[in-house]
């Protein structure tokens, strides 16, 4: 009977059961980390004086065929090149797991072996792998409305930060402006490389920056054709365009002269001269462009200007040779006078 009891005790001691005087302690028995990030599981262990640690290993608990089994991490293909033992063979048993995946969630155990006994941790550290869930409320808002950004996870995490199209967002609650439309992401502060899925914010507003562009360049004459095009920034896009011409002093009286994004004037007349503007409208409101001055030149005046220009060129062509001859003669006369004066001076000197 004594031999049987001794054998049973030996089996118990060598099976990895916790032995008096030895222990494994986990700093955080319940840890939570983001999918795609890394986690550091802090761990320490003790053993009897006189023992020397020969081997260490980490295990994960798995349910196999209905039986709870501890499987060494090095034997699990999904953990290859993703876990690192940061401890030693003294008292530190820290573990790091990189590029966390959802199936990494579970219970982890530490095991060590000395020249006398093998021990395993009775307790485990439970790791939860979670994802960030971003939410923007409301997803569609009119300019000036309040927008709230929310970043959620299944466990408590440090402060979160927000990004819009790659740029930091100052506050998670703000008054929406046209420029705030775009895609938003959240991340844990200090782990900005791990982002949530994007959520879109659609800010709607009445037409802004309404402008008019004229297709004709140069001097516009009667009979010419010209198109005036209207453009604006709006959400939703402007669906109604109206054209006006100032018929009085300034804009005291506006005359509607057309509709549509393009105003076509196929044959310009002198009466078309004036200030034109475009009004763009969508379901949220309307806005006017700055005025554009359209002027037309009179055909007869243009002809007169042309004839005058030709006459000036002809006159210059006729007068220029005469001026050259006159200048040459004047210079020649000046030279002759200088020679005569020089001779008179020489005669006086001889006398």
Short mmCIF file of N, CA and C in Angstrom, two decimals, residues 140-217:
data_model
loop_
_atom_site.label_atom_id
_atom_site.label_comp_id
_atom_site.label_asym_id
_atom_site.label_seq_id
_atom_site.Cartn_x
_atom_site.Cartn_y
_atom_site.Cartn_z
N UNK A 140 -26.06 62.28 -42.00
CA UNK A 140 -26.35 63.35 -42.96
C UNK A 140 -26.89 64.54 -42.18
N UNK A 141 -26.30 65.71 -42.39
CA UNK A 141 -26.67 66.88 -41.60
C UNK A 141 -26.59 68.12 -42.47
N UNK A 142 -27.40 69.10 -42.12
CA UNK A 142 -27.35 70.37 -42.82
C UNK A 142 -26.27 71.24 -42.20
N UNK A 143 -25.60 72.04 -43.01
CA UNK A 143 -24.54 72.92 -42.52
C UNK A 143 -25.04 73.73 -41.33
N UNK A 144 -24.25 73.77 -40.26
CA UNK A 144 -24.64 74.45 -39.04
C UNK A 144 -25.18 73.51 -37.98
N UNK A 145 -25.53 72.27 -38.37
CA UNK A 145 -26.04 71.30 -37.41
C UNK A 145 -24.93 70.68 -36.59
N UNK A 146 -25.29 70.05 -35.45
CA UNK A 146 -24.32 69.44 -34.54
C UNK A 146 -24.04 68.00 -34.95
N UNK A 147 -22.75 67.64 -34.98
CA UNK A 147 -22.32 66.29 -35.32
C UNK A 147 -21.57 65.70 -34.13
N UNK A 148 -21.86 64.43 -33.81
CA UNK A 148 -21.19 63.73 -32.71
C UNK A 148 -20.50 62.49 -33.25
N UNK A 149 -19.22 62.33 -32.90
CA UNK A 149 -18.45 61.16 -33.29
C UNK A 149 -18.30 60.24 -32.08
N UNK A 150 -18.58 58.95 -32.27
CA UNK A 150 -18.48 57.97 -31.18
C UNK A 150 -17.58 56.82 -31.61
N UNK A 151 -16.66 56.42 -30.72
CA UNK A 151 -15.76 55.29 -30.96
C UNK A 151 -15.98 54.26 -29.86
N UNK A 152 -16.43 53.07 -30.24
CA UNK A 152 -16.81 52.07 -29.24
C UNK A 152 -15.98 50.79 -29.39
N UNK A 153 -15.81 50.09 -28.27
CA UNK A 153 -15.19 48.77 -28.25
C UNK A 153 -15.94 47.91 -27.24
N UNK A 154 -15.63 46.61 -27.25
CA UNK A 154 -16.29 45.70 -26.31
C UNK A 154 -15.65 45.72 -24.93
N UNK A 155 -14.55 46.47 -24.76
CA UNK A 155 -13.91 46.57 -23.45
C UNK A 155 -13.39 47.98 -23.25
N UNK A 156 -13.00 48.27 -22.04
CA UNK A 156 -12.53 49.61 -21.69
C UNK A 156 -11.14 49.86 -22.25
N UNK A 157 -11.02 50.93 -23.05
CA UNK A 157 -9.72 51.28 -23.64
C UNK A 157 -9.38 52.73 -23.31
N UNK A 158 -8.11 53.11 -23.45
CA UNK A 158 -7.73 54.51 -23.17
C UNK A 158 -8.42 55.48 -24.12
N UNK A 159 -8.05 56.73 -24.03
CA UNK A 159 -8.63 57.79 -24.84
C UNK A 159 -8.53 57.49 -26.34
N UNK A 160 -9.58 57.82 -27.07
CA UNK A 160 -9.58 57.62 -28.51
C UNK A 160 -9.39 58.96 -29.22
N UNK A 161 -8.86 58.88 -30.43
CA UNK A 161 -8.65 60.08 -31.26
C UNK A 161 -9.32 59.83 -32.61
N UNK A 162 -9.59 60.95 -33.33
CA UNK A 162 -10.32 60.87 -34.60
C UNK A 162 -9.50 61.47 -35.73
N UNK A 163 -9.75 60.93 -36.94
CA UNK A 163 -9.11 61.44 -38.15
C UNK A 163 -10.16 61.56 -39.25
N UNK A 164 -9.99 62.59 -40.08
CA UNK A 164 -10.85 62.76 -41.27
C UNK A 164 -9.94 62.79 -42.49
N UNK A 165 -10.12 61.80 -43.35
CA UNK A 165 -9.32 61.72 -44.57
C UNK A 165 -7.82 61.85 -44.25
N UNK A 166 -7.39 61.24 -43.13
CA UNK A 166 -5.98 61.23 -42.76
C UNK A 166 -5.53 62.38 -41.89
N UNK A 167 -6.40 63.35 -41.63
CA UNK A 167 -6.02 64.51 -40.82
C UNK A 167 -6.73 64.48 -39.47
N UNK A 168 -6.02 64.87 -38.37
CA UNK A 168 -6.64 64.82 -37.04
C UNK A 168 -7.88 65.71 -36.94
N UNK A 169 -8.84 65.25 -36.15
CA UNK A 169 -10.05 66.02 -35.87
C UNK A 169 -9.92 66.57 -34.45
N UNK A 170 -10.15 67.87 -34.32
CA UNK A 170 -9.91 68.54 -33.03
C UNK A 170 -10.87 68.06 -31.94
N UNK A 171 -12.16 67.98 -32.27
CA UNK A 171 -13.17 67.62 -31.26
C UNK A 171 -14.14 66.60 -31.83
N UNK A 172 -14.65 65.70 -30.96
CA UNK A 172 -15.62 64.71 -31.44
C UNK A 172 -17.03 65.27 -31.59
N UNK A 173 -17.25 66.48 -31.10
CA UNK A 173 -18.56 67.14 -31.26
C UNK A 173 -18.29 68.51 -31.87
N UNK A 174 -18.96 68.82 -32.99
CA UNK A 174 -18.69 70.08 -33.68
C UNK A 174 -19.89 70.49 -34.52
N UNK A 175 -19.88 71.76 -34.94
CA UNK A 175 -20.91 72.30 -35.82
C UNK A 175 -20.46 72.06 -37.26
N UNK A 176 -21.26 71.36 -38.01
CA UNK A 176 -20.87 70.94 -39.36
C UNK A 176 -20.79 72.11 -40.33
N UNK A 177 -19.73 72.09 -41.14
CA UNK A 177 -19.56 73.03 -42.24
C UNK A 177 -19.39 72.22 -43.53
N UNK A 178 -19.47 72.93 -44.66
CA UNK A 178 -19.40 72.25 -45.95
C UNK A 178 -18.13 71.41 -46.06
N UNK A 179 -17.02 71.92 -45.55
CA UNK A 179 -15.74 71.23 -45.67
C UNK A 179 -15.63 69.97 -44.81
N UNK A 180 -16.61 69.74 -43.93
CA UNK A 180 -16.54 68.60 -43.01
C UNK A 180 -17.03 67.30 -43.63
N UNK A 181 -17.60 67.34 -44.83
CA UNK A 181 -18.00 66.10 -45.50
C UNK A 181 -16.78 65.24 -45.75
N UNK A 182 -16.91 63.92 -45.55
CA UNK A 182 -15.79 63.02 -45.80
C UNK A 182 -15.87 61.77 -44.96
N UNK A 183 -14.77 61.02 -44.92
CA UNK A 183 -14.70 59.76 -44.19
C UNK A 183 -13.91 59.93 -42.89
N UNK A 184 -14.45 59.39 -41.81
CA UNK A 184 -13.87 59.53 -40.48
C UNK A 184 -13.44 58.17 -39.94
N UNK A 185 -12.30 58.17 -39.20
CA UNK A 185 -11.76 56.97 -38.55
C UNK A 185 -11.43 57.30 -37.10
N UNK A 186 -11.51 56.31 -36.23
CA UNK A 186 -11.06 56.51 -34.85
C UNK A 186 -9.95 55.52 -34.53
N UNK A 187 -9.15 55.86 -33.51
CA UNK A 187 -8.04 55.02 -33.07
C UNK A 187 -7.82 55.28 -31.59
N UNK A 188 -7.11 54.36 -30.94
CA UNK A 188 -6.73 54.55 -29.55
C UNK A 188 -5.49 55.43 -29.51
N UNK A 189 -5.50 56.40 -28.62
CA UNK A 189 -4.36 57.31 -28.50
C UNK A 189 -3.09 56.52 -28.20
N UNK A 190 -2.07 56.72 -29.04
CA UNK A 190 -0.83 55.98 -28.91
C UNK A 190 -0.77 54.74 -29.77
N UNK A 191 -1.90 54.34 -30.36
CA UNK A 191 -1.95 53.19 -31.26
C UNK A 191 -2.63 53.60 -32.57
N UNK A 192 -2.20 54.75 -33.10
CA UNK A 192 -2.86 55.32 -34.28
C UNK A 192 -2.69 54.47 -35.53
N UNK A 193 -1.80 53.49 -35.50
CA UNK A 193 -1.62 52.63 -36.68
C UNK A 193 -2.79 51.66 -36.85
N UNK A 194 -3.57 51.47 -35.79
CA UNK A 194 -4.73 50.57 -35.85
C UNK A 194 -5.99 51.44 -35.90
N UNK A 195 -6.61 51.50 -37.06
CA UNK A 195 -7.78 52.36 -37.27
C UNK A 195 -9.05 51.55 -37.37
N UNK A 196 -10.14 52.20 -37.03
CA UNK A 196 -11.46 51.60 -37.20
C UNK A 196 -11.84 51.62 -38.68
N UNK A 197 -12.92 50.95 -39.01
CA UNK A 197 -13.49 51.11 -40.34
C UNK A 197 -13.99 52.55 -40.48
N UNK A 198 -14.06 53.04 -41.69
CA UNK A 198 -14.46 54.43 -41.91
C UNK A 198 -15.97 54.59 -41.83
N UNK A 199 -16.38 55.77 -41.41
CA UNK A 199 -17.80 56.15 -41.43
C UNK A 199 -17.88 57.49 -42.17
N UNK A 200 -18.93 57.65 -42.95
CA UNK A 200 -19.06 58.83 -43.80
C UNK A 200 -19.98 59.87 -43.18
N UNK A 201 -19.60 61.13 -43.36
CA UNK A 201 -20.44 62.26 -42.96
C UNK A 201 -20.79 63.05 -44.22
N UNK A 202 -22.08 63.28 -44.41
CA UNK A 202 -22.56 64.02 -45.57
C UNK A 202 -23.17 65.33 -45.09
N UNK A 203 -22.46 66.43 -45.34
CA UNK A 203 -22.93 67.76 -44.95
C UNK A 203 -23.59 68.41 -46.15
N UNK A 204 -24.85 68.78 -46.02
CA UNK A 204 -25.59 69.39 -47.12
C UNK A 204 -25.70 70.89 -46.91
N UNK A 205 -25.66 71.63 -48.02
CA UNK A 205 -25.67 73.09 -47.93
C UNK A 205 -26.16 73.70 -49.23
N UNK A 206 -26.65 74.95 -49.14
CA UNK A 206 -27.12 75.70 -50.30
C UNK A 206 -25.92 76.07 -51.18
N UNK A 207 -26.15 76.46 -52.45
CA UNK A 207 -25.04 76.80 -53.35
C UNK A 207 -24.10 77.86 -52.77
N UNK A 208 -22.79 77.59 -52.93
CA UNK A 208 -21.74 78.52 -52.51
C UNK A 208 -20.83 78.80 -53.69
N UNK A 209 -20.11 79.93 -53.61
CA UNK A 209 -19.10 80.28 -54.62
C UNK A 209 -19.68 80.22 -56.04
N UNK A 210 -20.84 80.84 -56.22
CA UNK A 210 -21.46 80.87 -57.54
C UNK A 210 -20.66 81.82 -58.44
N UNK A 211 -20.30 81.37 -59.63
CA UNK A 211 -19.49 82.18 -60.53
C UNK A 211 -19.97 82.03 -61.97
N UNK A 212 -19.63 83.03 -62.81
CA UNK A 212 -20.02 83.04 -64.23
C UNK A 212 -18.76 83.13 -65.08
N UNK A 213 -18.72 82.32 -66.12
CA UNK A 213 -17.60 82.33 -67.05
C UNK A 213 -18.12 82.57 -68.47
N UNK A 214 -17.44 83.46 -69.23
CA UNK A 214 -17.84 83.78 -70.60
C UNK A 214 -16.97 83.02 -71.59
N UNK A 215 -17.57 82.43 -72.60
CA UNK A 215 -16.83 81.61 -73.55
C UNK A 215 -16.04 82.45 -74.54
N UNK A 216 -16.44 83.71 -74.76
CA UNK A 216 -15.81 84.55 -75.78
C UNK A 216 -14.67 85.34 -75.17
N UNK A 217 -13.54 85.34 -75.84
CA UNK A 217 -12.40 86.13 -75.39
C UNK A 217 -12.10 87.19 -76.44
#
